[in-house]
Each structure stands twice: as structure tokens, then as C-alpha cells.
Amino acid sequence: MNKKRVYSFGNGNAEGKADMKNLLGGKGANLAEMNLIGVPVPPGFTITTEVCTEYNELGKKPVVELLKPEVEAAIHNIERLTSTKFGDAQNPLLVSVRSGARASMPGMMDTILNLGLNDEAVAGIAKKSGNEWFAWDSYRRFVQMYGDVVLGMKTESKDEIDPFEKIMEAVKEVKGINLDTELTVEDLKDLVKRFKKAVKEQTGKDFPTSAWDQLWGAIIAVFDSWQNTRAIYYRRLNNIPDEWGTAVNVQAMVFGNMGNTSATGVAFTRDAATGENLFNGEYLINAQGEDVVAGVRTPQEITLEGSRRWANLQNIPENERATKYPSLEETMPVLFKELNSVQQKLEDHYKDMQDMEFTIQEGKLWLLQTRNGKRTGAAMVKIAMDLLREKTIDEKTALLRLEPNKLDELLHPVFDSVAIRSANVLAKGLPASPGAATGQIVFFADEAGNYENSILVRIETSPEDLEGMNVARGILTARGGMTSHAAVVARGMGKCCVSGAGSLRVNYKTRTVTIGDITLNEGDWISLNGSTGEVYEDKVMTRKPDMSGDFGLIMEMSDKFTRMNVRTNADTPKDAKTAREYGAKGIGLCRTEHMFFEGSRIKAMREMILASTTTGRKKALAKLLPYQREDFEGILEAMAGYGVTIRLLDPPLHEFVPHQLATQKELADEMGISLDMVKAKVAELEEFNPMLGHRGCRLGNTYPEITEMQARAIIEAALNLKSKGIDARPEIMVPLVGTIKEFEIQAEIIHKTAKKVFEERNDSIHYQVGTMIEIPRAALTADLIAREADFFSFGTNDLTQMTFGYSRDDAGSFLPIYINKGILKNDPFQVLDQDGVGLLVKMGTEKGRSAKPDLKVGICGEHGGEPSSVEFCHNVGMNYVSCSPFRVPIARLAAAQAAIR
Ligand code: ADP
Ligand code: MG
Ligand code: MG
């Protein structure tokens, strides 16, 4: 049998159905399905997505030959159902030609309406309908759309004004009118003439008059649109494979522009912003296609309730609303009822909130599209839970309906929806840490407290800025990617951050920041949207997020199905507490380096680094011990009852020493050594490639006393808590291990120290010693390491860096280009590279468990809170994922989804 390329639908029959989205695209599959369930849909047919792929391989001519018999038969089928004839002068069939991929791709190709018109057919339509205005309005729309989409009159760039719009505006201006509906028949005829002339001038060709030529031109244009820049860009952004292709839908026209008993509109079965179970939407009388969304006239609400509640008419006085902008419920009560029952039917059938397009032609209702509606995070949660309570869907389905990343919207402040509309965008950076923030500019971390609401603006941040970052409402940096210091720390704090806003010129000396020709001073107000990367001028009102009861229910439900635990990355008791509130069961990564910056600790730390003898270092370390012990007590207590993985000192020592002359001098004086000595030591610590330099366990292996001190602090802290009846469960983690020997020596120091402390205290606790797997060599030799280690934690930030050979701090200059060009699908620092880095993770886990079957395995990189990576971790068989506190709910949901799938 020949391959079927065309699927017809109409009059309650269809060759396709809803679950054929891959072949028919979303629009086509649902048009078929609506026919099957008795919803009124104009007849038509869908050319499959496979033909798009054939077209890309074979080209136009062969594909038209292949399609011809089936398309002609399908057109005849429409002719039969509508009692019209395609290309006829007296009784012409007019159709729309619409694209439709598997996933909805807004802006891929503009739809062509009223195809089949020419100078004769327009007269036929005018005569048949007895409505000349309608006939010519349809014709001028057709010439415009066909000219733009098929004949290339409009360029792809969005800012260029449509050449036809220009002509139209000129005519309207001369006539002194505003609305399309005010144009007379003569105006419309004149417009068609001018439009065609413009086509001839610009393309050198006559506007096609044969309906069949028009149709093939439009079908090919839809296929071509799959390869236009907009579509390619959108696919990149949303990870849609190029091979999918688009379907083409050809459908008999129904007309909303036939006068006052005709209309067109869009509707939602529930409120897409709040999730409330309220049918709503907008419509326009005597209009066609996208007039409602294109803003040619003020659309009216579909329901009475909507007229009262939605913002659309808020600027219009209440008494005028009812008379000038009545709802559909008032203007066409019978049709409203019909539409209301259709929307109910569709939602019941699809068991999800629907977004629908409809047209009313002379008192008869037609549906032109239905799909699962896009919605906000809050609406997503409410709708899923409402459908569950209504028993429309079960728990598993409800959980799978949720997009984990969207939960984020529920956890952070948001901009007031009215205030944000009038805000002026100054710059755009990376959406490094979500939420909305508004405040006054400060340029130095220690000045963040100068204002009640401050925004810390830096070229980039460093570990020293931590406290100031915590005080500020938001952080804005000119440099740095999604895993830059600012971004990682801000996410950890749940603080709004926009990083890498390249157009910012920060001048610390003059305390100004220049963006284009605007210069802002310290104290000036700006606002950040950490979810989009936008930076706004001035103050923009924010409001607290709405944490409804449904959120908690979803988390409870997730735990029912999940197999993995979710831990958190937290360095302070405060973060640990926050994470616990969000349901974290333990800490997967507690970094100790931040603990060395506060107050007088940094002095002791520097003393340790500058000391040239072991005795000197030990002396300084002894000063640090009580601070560390206190910090560990705090964090172990905050996570009592759960494992707390504490990582030993990791960063290169260079990060801790002073780089400014004044501070260097201060240090020299304090330590009673010469400035030159300080300078020499700082210079000595300088490395060409610090990330691959003297850091991680290389520190503990060259200065064992550091490991000794940290191990002691941890064990003593746990014992102190034990004596207070608190269940502390420390897990000591050795970073950056590449060879088994490196780990063995560190583990031995830790065990020896613990033993000593136990003897001193005459008491003991249970503790574990494990390692981070973050160097490829460690993953490759994981079976050896597992013999000695109690647990593995995959540090996928470094592992990604070293597997790809991309410096995390420098990748910003080429990663975006790589992603644009399709060399990489995603930023591997955000989405775990399952094919490469993931292979090391898998191998490391398997090898580790081959040596020690009950080896505890987790992940603590940024990936631990990224849904697709969480699913991967589940499939690999990890015991837990660990992520920043504010991503804990996302990871819990993603882990449950992975288990359900
Ligand atoms: P998009 O995917 O951009 O929404 P559509 O193909 O859905 O594009 O169509 C754009 C507009 O044209 C919609 O308002 C739709 O309802 C309308 N439309 C499409 N086909 C027809 C038709 N056969 N009759 C009347 N209106 C139509
Ligand atoms: Mg469109
Ligand atoms: Mg549509």
C-alpha cells in the first residue's frame, strides 16, 4: 500500500485522532479529534509532518507530484461537504492554510486565510452572501497575508513594518478613520488594487489568480517556514528536534466578518493566570482570524464575569463597559450557551485546561483549534489539584502534569502585574536566580546595608561579598555566566540575581553604572527580574509569592512516589532551615570556605596561609578551630536527624589573601612581618590555572594539619551536640580526589583525628568519610576508591568542566555561540550532559557499587535541582540529589516524576 500523506476530517468524521500528534501535528490531530467527539469544526485535511521531511530531501516538484492525487481528493471532499467548488467564480470554496508542528511553535508561520479568491471569485462571494463589504474585506486580507507569507513581502525581522500595513495606514489617515471596519467597499477595492501593485513592484510578479497555484504556493510556504530563522531559533530554545517537521492544515473557511451576527474569538476553560475554574476569553464582532490578539480593536470579554474582573477594560468606566463593550453572554446569549457547553465538553474530554479558537458565522458556532493551555506556575498547580479533586485525573497524572521548573515562580517575590507593564527595560543579562527585586544601587558589598532595599551592582562578585549579597535584595553583575560565583551563591540564597549583563559599564571609582547613554548613581533605584534577566529603570512594585495549600499537597504527594531523597546544598544554619522547610532530608554539600571570611576569621586564615612553617600554620589553625566547631554545630543541629555532608577546604588559597596594598600592609603590621614578605607570598600563590592548581585534597595532602583541624572541629561539634541529646550525623567529604592514594591519606588523617577526639572525650559518634567524584580519573577508578570510601557525591560542576575541558569561568564567551549554532544542545553546566559526563557518572556509580554494593551515591552539582538531570540520577540509581534550598521542591517533584515514569 502507498504511504498515506493526507488525512481528511469533516462532518463528524476524521481519519486522524488526538494521539496522532507526531504525524499530524498538534493542531491537525485535535481538529480530527474534535470532529470525532461531535464538536462543530469546518471540514479540511492535514498533510503529515513526514511530507515536510520529504520536502526537505526531495524539493518542491517531486513532493507536489507525490501529494497531488491525495490533495485533490481531499479538496473534493471539502467541496462535497460544503457544496462549493474550489476555483469556481460563482460559488468558490475558500480555505485557510495553517502550519502545525507536534509542539506548538508560536510565530512559526502566519496563517493564510480566504485562499481561493481572485477578481472573479470575490464577485461570486459578494453575490452569494449579499454582502459586498465582507467579500472585499476577505479579499484584501487574503492578498495581504498571501503577499507577506508566500510572496515574501514581509521580511522576517519583527521590527520591520508590514508593507501592506503602511499602505493601509496611509489610506486610513487620508480618510481620517481608525478602525478597519470603518473602511468602505470602495476603500477595500482600492486597497486590493494597491496591494497587488505593491506585490508586482517588489517581486516583479503578478499576484497569482489560480486557486490551485495559490494553494500549492501556500503549502510549500508552510514547509519552508520550518527552516526560517524564527522557527530555528525557537526550536533551539525549546529543544525541539529539526527532524520533526511541520504538518499543513487546509480547512474550509468560516467567516466571522459577515456582519453583526458574526464574530471571532479565543477562550480558555480556566483562568490561565490564577488557575481559577472560570471560563473566560475575548471576542470581536465582525472580525476575522487574529484580530482579537492583534489589537486592531479593543476585544470584549466572553463572560459577564470576565467583563467585571479582567484588566482589559479596566480603564473604561463601568457604565460604558456594558453598553460599548458588552460580553458575548449579553450580545449572543444562545451562542454563548453553546460555546459554554463546548468548552465543558472539550475540557472533560482532554481532562486539562483548554485554549480554544472559535468563529461565529451568521449565528453558527465553529471551533477552529483546541489545545492544552499555557499557564503560570500558580495556575499550573491549582488546575492540576482541582482536576484531581474533581476526580478527573489521578494522583500520578496530576504530578506528571506539573512542570517542575515552574514551581520556582511560587517561591519568589514577583513584580506587581500592573506596575511591570509600564516599566522601562534598561538591559538584559542572564536569568541567574529567579524572583523580582527592587532597590537602590550600591557598588560595594559592605554598603549593602546602607539602604533598606539595595541592589548590589558589581562587575563580578567574589567570596568576600557573601554577606553583602545576603543583605541586598538582588544582585546584578556585568560579567559571569549561570554558574559564576554570583549566580551560584544567589541561587543558594534564593536571592534574585541577574548576571552577565554585558551592556553594563560599572565604574567603582565614580560609583556609577552606565548602560547605553543612561548613567545611574549610587542610591538610584533599579529593579531586576531574575527569572527573565531583565533590568528595569526605577522602582517597580513587587509582592510576596502566593504559597497556597496546594503547594504543600503536591510535595506530600511527591514523597509518596519518590525513591530518591532530596538533600540541600547549604553552608549556613539559616539555609539549612529554609531547605528543611521545603522538605530537604539532609545536606549534600556544606562548603566550609565561606566560613573563613567573616570578621576576625579571615585574619587567622591569612596568618595560616602566610606561615612558612608547620608550627606557624598549626598556631593559626588553632585559632580557627573554635569558629569552625561552632559553625558545624549550628549546621548539624539545623539538620539534626539527617546526614550532613561537610566538604573539606576546597578553593585555592590565593582566594583568601588580600590583593590590595592597604590590606596587605595591615596584615603585615598585624603579623609583624614586612610588607614585601606579604607581597612575595601573595605572588607565590598566584597560579596560571587555579581551578586545576593547588586546591581540593591537594591542600590537605600538602598541609595535613588543615584536614586535621577540620576533622577535629566536625567531630567535636557532633560530640557537643550528642551531649545535648541532638542527633548529629556528620559525613566528611574529601574533595577533588583523582587517585586512591590521595583519598587514603586523607581518610587516615580523619580517622586518626576522630579516634583521638573520642579518646579525649571518652565518647564517640557515628560518622562517615567519603569523597566527591569530580575528576574524570576518579570516575574511571571508582571501584578502587569505593573500597575505602563510605559514600560518593558526584560534583558535576567540576566534572563537567574537566570532562569538556571548558573553564566554568570563561565559557561565557563561547557557550552561547555554541548553543546558537547547535554545536551544543544545552549549557552543560546547567543541564547534565547525559551522553558524556553522564556516562562517567553512570560508570562511577556502577564501578563503585561493584566494590561496595551498598555504597551511598548522590549528586551535589548545580544539576541536582535540574529536572532532566534529576531523572537521570534516578535512573542511575542514586540515593539522593542535592540542590540549593529553593530548588528542593523542584527536585522533589522531578524525583517523583522520574519514579512514576
Ligand atoms: P496560530 O497557530 O498562529 O494560532 P492558526 O492557524 O490557528 O494560527 O490561525 C490563525 C487565526 O486564523 C486563528 O484565529 C484561527 O482561528 C483563524 N482561522 C484559521 N483557519 C480558519 C478557518 N478555516 N476559518 C476561520 N478562521 C480560521
Ligand atoms: Mg499566528
Ligand atoms: Mg491558533
PDB file of C-alpha atoms in Angstrom, residues 711-901:
ATOM      1  CA  ALA A 711      38.112  16.859  61.096  1.00  0.00           C
ATOM      2  CA  ARG A 712      38.548  17.737  64.755  1.00  0.00           C
ATOM      3  CA  ALA A 713      36.106  20.624  64.523  1.00  0.00           C
ATOM      4  CA  ILE A 714      33.484  18.391  62.915  1.00  0.00           C
ATOM      5  CA  ILE A 715      33.860  15.508  65.374  1.00  0.00           C
ATOM      6  CA  GLU A 716      33.920  17.791  68.399  1.00  0.00           C
ATOM      7  CA  ALA A 717      30.851  19.628  67.151  1.00  0.00           C
ATOM      8  CA  ALA A 718      28.970  16.356  66.750  1.00  0.00           C
ATOM      9  CA  LEU A 719      30.002  15.210  70.234  1.00  0.00           C
ATOM     10  CA  ASN A 720      28.923  18.522  71.750  1.00  0.00           C
ATOM     11  CA  LEU A 721      25.520  18.097  70.158  1.00  0.00           C
ATOM     12  CA  LYS A 722      25.285  14.499  71.270  1.00  0.00           C
ATOM     13  CA  SER A 723      25.784  15.566  74.858  1.00  0.00           C
ATOM     14  CA  LYS A 724      22.778  17.871  74.397  1.00  0.00           C
ATOM     15  CA  GLY A 725      20.735  14.993  73.037  1.00  0.00           C
ATOM     16  CA  ILE A 726      20.864  16.184  69.441  1.00  0.00           C
ATOM     17  CA  ASP A 727      21.237  13.601  66.687  1.00  0.00           C
ATOM     18  CA  ALA A 728      24.183  14.866  64.599  1.00  0.00           C
ATOM     19  CA  ARG A 729      25.200  12.845  61.579  1.00  0.00           C
ATOM     20  CA  PRO A 730      28.369  14.189  60.004  1.00  0.00           C
ATOM     21  CA  GLU A 731      29.680  12.862  56.720  1.00  0.00           C
ATOM     22  CA  ILE A 732      33.145  14.145  55.965  1.00  0.00           C
ATOM     23  CA  MET A 733      33.846  14.625  52.288  1.00  0.00           C
ATOM     24  CA  VAL A 734      37.261  14.823  50.666  1.00  0.00           C
ATOM     25  CA  PRO A 735      37.178  16.996  47.541  1.00  0.00           C
ATOM     26  CA  LEU A 736      38.909  16.676  44.188  1.00  0.00           C
ATOM     27  CA  VAL A 737      40.240  13.182  44.572  1.00  0.00           C
ATOM     28  CA  GLY A 738      41.897  11.795  41.444  1.00  0.00           C
ATOM     29  CA  THR A 739      43.878   8.842  42.792  1.00  0.00           C
ATOM     30  CA  ILE A 740      43.048   6.385  45.533  1.00  0.00           C
ATOM     31  CA  LYS A 741      46.218   7.317  47.405  1.00  0.00           C
ATOM     32  CA  GLU A 742      45.063  10.924  47.756  1.00  0.00           C
ATOM     33  CA  PHE A 743      41.897   9.710  49.396  1.00  0.00           C
ATOM     34  CA  GLU A 744      43.504   7.061  51.561  1.00  0.00           C
ATOM     35  CA  ILE A 745      45.879   9.501  53.184  1.00  0.00           C
ATOM     36  CA  GLN A 746      43.111  11.997  53.896  1.00  0.00           C
ATOM     37  CA  ALA A 747      40.809   9.305  55.261  1.00  0.00           C
ATOM     38  CA  GLU A 748      43.566   8.089  57.527  1.00  0.00           C
ATOM     39  CA  ILE A 749      44.105  11.576  58.958  1.00  0.00           C
ATOM     40  CA  ILE A 750      40.397  11.916  59.585  1.00  0.00           C
ATOM     41  CA  HIS A 751      40.049   8.521  61.259  1.00  0.00           C
ATOM     42  CA  LYS A 752      43.134   9.125  63.411  1.00  0.00           C
ATOM     43  CA  THR A 753      41.853  12.530  64.469  1.00  0.00           C
ATOM     44  CA  ALA A 754      38.437  11.127  65.280  1.00  0.00           C
ATOM     45  CA  LYS A 755      39.939   8.369  67.317  1.00  0.00           C
ATOM     46  CA  LYS A 756      41.995  10.863  69.259  1.00  0.00           C
ATOM     47  CA  VAL A 757      38.984  13.082  69.958  1.00  0.00           C
ATOM     48  CA  PHE A 758      36.920  10.067  71.041  1.00  0.00           C
ATOM     49  CA  GLU A 759      39.646   9.140  73.492  1.00  0.00           C
ATOM     50  CA  GLU A 760      39.914  12.676  74.817  1.00  0.00           C
ATOM     51  CA  ARG A 761      36.185  12.909  75.310  1.00  0.00           C
ATOM     52  CA  ASN A 762      35.661   9.335  76.252  1.00  0.00           C
ATOM     53  CA  ASP A 763      32.702   9.320  73.941  1.00  0.00           C
ATOM     54  CA  SER A 764      32.077   8.600  70.290  1.00  0.00           C
ATOM     55  CA  ILE A 765      29.635   9.175  67.466  1.00  0.00           C
ATOM     56  CA  HIS A 766      28.985   7.573  64.145  1.00  0.00           C
ATOM     57  CA  TYR A 767      30.496   9.403  61.186  1.00  0.00           C
ATOM     58  CA  GLN A 768      31.299   8.638  57.575  1.00  0.00           C
ATOM     59  CA  VAL A 769      34.181   9.511  55.307  1.00  0.00           C
ATOM     60  CA  GLY A 770      33.564   9.720  51.602  1.00  0.00           C
ATOM     61  CA  THR A 771      34.646  11.591  48.548  1.00  0.00           C
ATOM     62  CA  MET A 772      33.497  13.801  45.800  1.00  0.00           C
ATOM     63  CA  ILE A 773      33.771  12.306  42.346  1.00  0.00           C
ATOM     64  CA  GLU A 774      34.564  15.328  40.243  1.00  0.00           C
ATOM     65  CA  ILE A 775      37.722  14.416  38.375  1.00  0.00           C
ATOM     66  CA  PRO A 776      37.257  12.044  35.430  1.00  0.00           C
ATOM     67  CA  ARG A 777      40.033   9.843  36.752  1.00  0.00           C
ATOM     68  CA  ALA A 778      38.114   9.282  39.958  1.00  0.00           C
ATOM     69  CA  ALA A 779      35.076   8.084  37.990  1.00  0.00           C
ATOM     70  CA  LEU A 780      37.282   5.762  35.949  1.00  0.00           C
ATOM     71  CA  THR A 781      38.838   4.222  39.066  1.00  0.00           C
ATOM     72  CA  ALA A 782      35.722   4.355  41.207  1.00  0.00           C
ATOM     73  CA  ASP A 783      35.924   0.680  42.145  1.00  0.00           C
ATOM     74  CA  LEU A 784      39.251   1.264  43.850  1.00  0.00           C
ATOM     75  CA  ILE A 785      38.085   4.371  45.632  1.00  0.00           C
ATOM     76  CA  ALA A 786      34.850   2.737  46.780  1.00  0.00           C
ATOM     77  CA  ARG A 787      36.772   0.152  48.740  1.00  0.00           C
ATOM     78  CA  GLU A 788      37.888   2.906  51.069  1.00  0.00           C
ATOM     79  CA  ALA A 789      35.024   5.410  50.840  1.00  0.00           C
ATOM     80  CA  ASP A 790      31.683   5.279  52.658  1.00  0.00           C
ATOM     81  CA  PHE A 791      29.963   7.406  50.048  1.00  0.00           C
ATOM     82  CA  PHE A 792      30.330   9.120  46.671  1.00  0.00           C
ATOM     83  CA  SER A 793      28.994  12.504  45.812  1.00  0.00           C
ATOM     84  CA  PHE A 794      29.234  13.472  42.174  1.00  0.00           C
ATOM     85  CA  GLY A 795      30.438  17.050  41.913  1.00  0.00           C
ATOM     86  CA  THR A 796      29.131  17.581  38.431  1.00  0.00           C
ATOM     87  CA  ASN A 797      30.230  21.227  38.153  1.00  0.00           C
ATOM     88  CA  ASP A 798      33.906  20.323  38.174  1.00  0.00           C
ATOM     89  CA  LEU A 799      33.282  17.007  36.474  1.00  0.00           C
ATOM     90  CA  THR A 800      31.637  18.844  33.574  1.00  0.00           C
ATOM     91  CA  GLN A 801      34.415  21.411  33.492  1.00  0.00           C
ATOM     92  CA  MET A 802      37.087  18.739  33.331  1.00  0.00           C
ATOM     93  CA  THR A 803      35.295  16.351  31.006  1.00  0.00           C
ATOM     94  CA  PHE A 804      34.602  19.040  28.429  1.00  0.00           C
ATOM     95  CA  GLY A 805      37.774  20.957  29.181  1.00  0.00           C
ATOM     96  CA  TYR A 806      35.662  24.128  29.472  1.00  0.00           C
ATOM     97  CA  SER A 807      36.597  26.605  32.154  1.00  0.00           C
ATOM     98  CA  ARG A 808      33.418  27.412  34.018  1.00  0.00           C
ATOM     99  CA  ASP A 809      34.502  30.997  34.434  1.00  0.00           C
ATOM    100  CA  ASP A 810      35.456  31.572  30.806  1.00  0.00           C
ATOM    101  CA  ALA A 811      32.861  29.517  28.974  1.00  0.00           C
ATOM    102  CA  GLY A 812      30.557  32.553  28.785  1.00  0.00           C
ATOM    103  CA  SER A 813      32.445  33.805  25.743  1.00  0.00           C
ATOM    104  CA  PHE A 814      31.726  30.804  23.551  1.00  0.00           C
ATOM    105  CA  LEU A 815      28.941  28.721  25.079  1.00  0.00           C
ATOM    106  CA  PRO A 816      26.107  30.963  23.843  1.00  0.00           C
ATOM    107  CA  ILE A 817      27.549  30.792  20.313  1.00  0.00           C
ATOM    108  CA  TYR A 818      27.875  27.028  20.561  1.00  0.00           C
ATOM    109  CA  ILE A 819      24.271  26.738  21.603  1.00  0.00           C
ATOM    110  CA  ASN A 820      23.129  29.099  18.843  1.00  0.00           C
ATOM    111  CA  LYS A 821      24.978  27.132  16.226  1.00  0.00           C
ATOM    112  CA  GLY A 822      23.646  23.874  17.547  1.00  0.00           C
ATOM    113  CA  ILE A 823      27.104  22.554  18.430  1.00  0.00           C
ATOM    114  CA  LEU A 824      25.745  22.032  21.925  1.00  0.00           C
ATOM    115  CA  LYS A 825      22.101  21.463  22.736  1.00  0.00           C
ATOM    116  CA  ASN A 826      22.298  22.948  26.217  1.00  0.00           C
ATOM    117  CA  ASP A 827      24.681  24.660  28.554  1.00  0.00           C
ATOM    118  CA  PRO A 828      26.268  21.545  30.109  1.00  0.00           C
ATOM    119  CA  PHE A 829      26.779  23.439  33.356  1.00  0.00           C
ATOM    120  CA  GLN A 830      23.015  23.741  33.691  1.00  0.00           C
ATOM    121  CA  VAL A 831      21.713  20.556  32.124  1.00  0.00           C
ATOM    122  CA  LEU A 832      23.783  17.467  32.792  1.00  0.00           C
ATOM    123  CA  ASP A 833      25.379  16.174  29.606  1.00  0.00           C
ATOM    124  CA  GLN A 834      23.971  12.668  29.837  1.00  0.00           C
ATOM    125  CA  ASP A 835      25.872  11.292  26.859  1.00  0.00           C
ATOM    126  CA  GLY A 836      29.315  12.300  28.069  1.00  0.00           C
ATOM    127  CA  VAL A 837      29.565  13.469  31.647  1.00  0.00           C
ATOM    128  CA  GLY A 838      26.563  11.284  32.473  1.00  0.00           C
ATOM    129  CA  LEU A 839      28.450   8.266  31.222  1.00  0.00           C
ATOM    130  CA  LEU A 840      31.155   8.956  33.776  1.00  0.00           C
ATOM    131  CA  VAL A 841      28.510   9.324  36.474  1.00  0.00           C
ATOM    132  CA  LYS A 842      26.929   6.043  35.472  1.00  0.00           C
ATOM    133  CA  MET A 843      30.222   4.244  35.246  1.00  0.00           C
ATOM    134  CA  GLY A 844      31.419   5.695  38.544  1.00  0.00           C
ATOM    135  CA  THR A 845      28.238   4.553  40.275  1.00  0.00           C
ATOM    136  CA  GLU A 846      28.345   1.062  38.803  1.00  0.00           C
ATOM    137  CA  LYS A 847      32.041   0.584  39.468  1.00  0.00           C
ATOM    138  CA  GLY A 848      31.670   1.947  42.973  1.00  0.00           C
ATOM    139  CA  ARG A 849      28.782  -0.400  43.748  1.00  0.00           C
ATOM    140  CA  SER A 850      30.642  -3.339  42.237  1.00  0.00           C
ATOM    141  CA  ALA A 851      33.178  -2.931  45.005  1.00  0.00           C
ATOM    142  CA  LYS A 852      30.713  -1.908  47.687  1.00  0.00           C
ATOM    143  CA  PRO A 853      27.099  -2.854  46.872  1.00  0.00           C
ATOM    144  CA  ASP A 854      25.547  -0.557  49.485  1.00  0.00           C
ATOM    145  CA  LEU A 855      27.688   2.462  48.594  1.00  0.00           C
ATOM    146  CA  LYS A 856      25.687   5.641  49.147  1.00  0.00           C
ATOM    147  CA  VAL A 857      25.705   7.764  45.986  1.00  0.00           C
ATOM    148  CA  GLY A 858      24.462  11.275  45.422  1.00  0.00           C
ATOM    149  CA  ILE A 859      24.980  14.366  43.313  1.00  0.00           C
ATOM    150  CA  CYS A 860      25.767  17.837  44.586  1.00  0.00           C
ATOM    151  CA  GLY A 861      26.445  19.901  41.465  1.00  0.00           C
ATOM    152  CA  GLU A 862      24.124  22.582  40.147  1.00  0.00           C
ATOM    153  CA  HIS A 863      22.463  19.761  38.215  1.00  0.00           C
ATOM    154  CA  GLY A 864      20.926  18.324  41.374  1.00  0.00           C
ATOM    155  CA  GLY A 865      17.980  20.692  41.003  1.00  0.00           C
ATOM    156  CA  GLU A 866      17.513  20.472  37.236  1.00  0.00           C
ATOM    157  CA  PRO A 867      14.576  18.196  36.357  1.00  0.00           C
ATOM    158  CA  SER A 868      16.043  16.242  33.428  1.00  0.00           C
ATOM    159  CA  SER A 869      19.260  15.696  35.372  1.00  0.00           C
ATOM    160  CA  VAL A 870      17.286  14.581  38.423  1.00  0.00           C
ATOM    161  CA  GLU A 871      15.545  11.998  36.271  1.00  0.00           C
ATOM    162  CA  PHE A 872      18.921  10.824  35.055  1.00  0.00           C
ATOM    163  CA  CYS A 873      20.141  10.472  38.659  1.00  0.00           C
ATOM    164  CA  HIS A 874      17.062   8.404  39.451  1.00  0.00           C
ATOM    165  CA  ASN A 875      17.730   6.115  36.515  1.00  0.00           C
ATOM    166  CA  VAL A 876      21.355   5.688  37.512  1.00  0.00           C
ATOM    167  CA  GLY A 877      20.137   4.545  40.918  1.00  0.00           C
ATOM    168  CA  MET A 878      21.409   7.331  43.120  1.00  0.00           C
ATOM    169  CA  ASN A 879      20.318   7.554  46.736  1.00  0.00           C
ATOM    170  CA  TYR A 880      19.837  11.287  46.671  1.00  0.00           C
ATOM    171  CA  VAL A 881      20.212  14.523  44.761  1.00  0.00           C
ATOM    172  CA  SER A 882      21.294  17.700  46.460  1.00  0.00           C
ATOM    173  CA  CYS A 883      20.484  21.242  45.344  1.00  0.00           C
ATOM    174  CA  SER A 884      20.143  24.779  46.620  1.00  0.00           C
ATOM    175  CA  PRO A 885      17.339  25.275  49.174  1.00  0.00           C
ATOM    176  CA  PHE A 886      14.945  26.992  46.796  1.00  0.00           C
ATOM    177  CA  ARG A 887      15.232  24.214  44.267  1.00  0.00           C
ATOM    178  CA  VAL A 888      14.393  21.482  46.779  1.00  0.00           C
ATOM    179  CA  PRO A 889      10.673  21.449  45.878  1.00  0.00           C
ATOM    180  CA  ILE A 890      11.545  21.274  42.182  1.00  0.00           C
ATOM    181  CA  ALA A 891      13.873  18.346  42.762  1.00  0.00           C
ATOM    182  CA  ARG A 892      11.271  16.585  44.944  1.00  0.00           C
ATOM    183  CA  LEU A 893       8.700  16.839  42.194  1.00  0.00           C
ATOM    184  CA  ALA A 894      11.188  15.836  39.487  1.00  0.00           C
ATOM    185  CA  ALA A 895      12.280  12.835  41.546  1.00  0.00           C
ATOM    186  CA  ALA A 896       8.657  11.743  41.970  1.00  0.00           C
ATOM    187  CA  GLN A 897       8.002  12.148  38.256  1.00  0.00           C
ATOM    188  CA  ALA A 898      11.063  10.073  37.453  1.00  0.00           C
ATOM    189  CA  ALA A 899       9.788   7.326  39.735  1.00  0.00           C
ATOM    190  CA  ILE A 900       6.296   7.436  38.213  1.00  0.00           C
ATOM    191  CA  ARG A 901       7.656   7.306  34.686  1.00  0.00           C
TER     192      ARG A 901
END
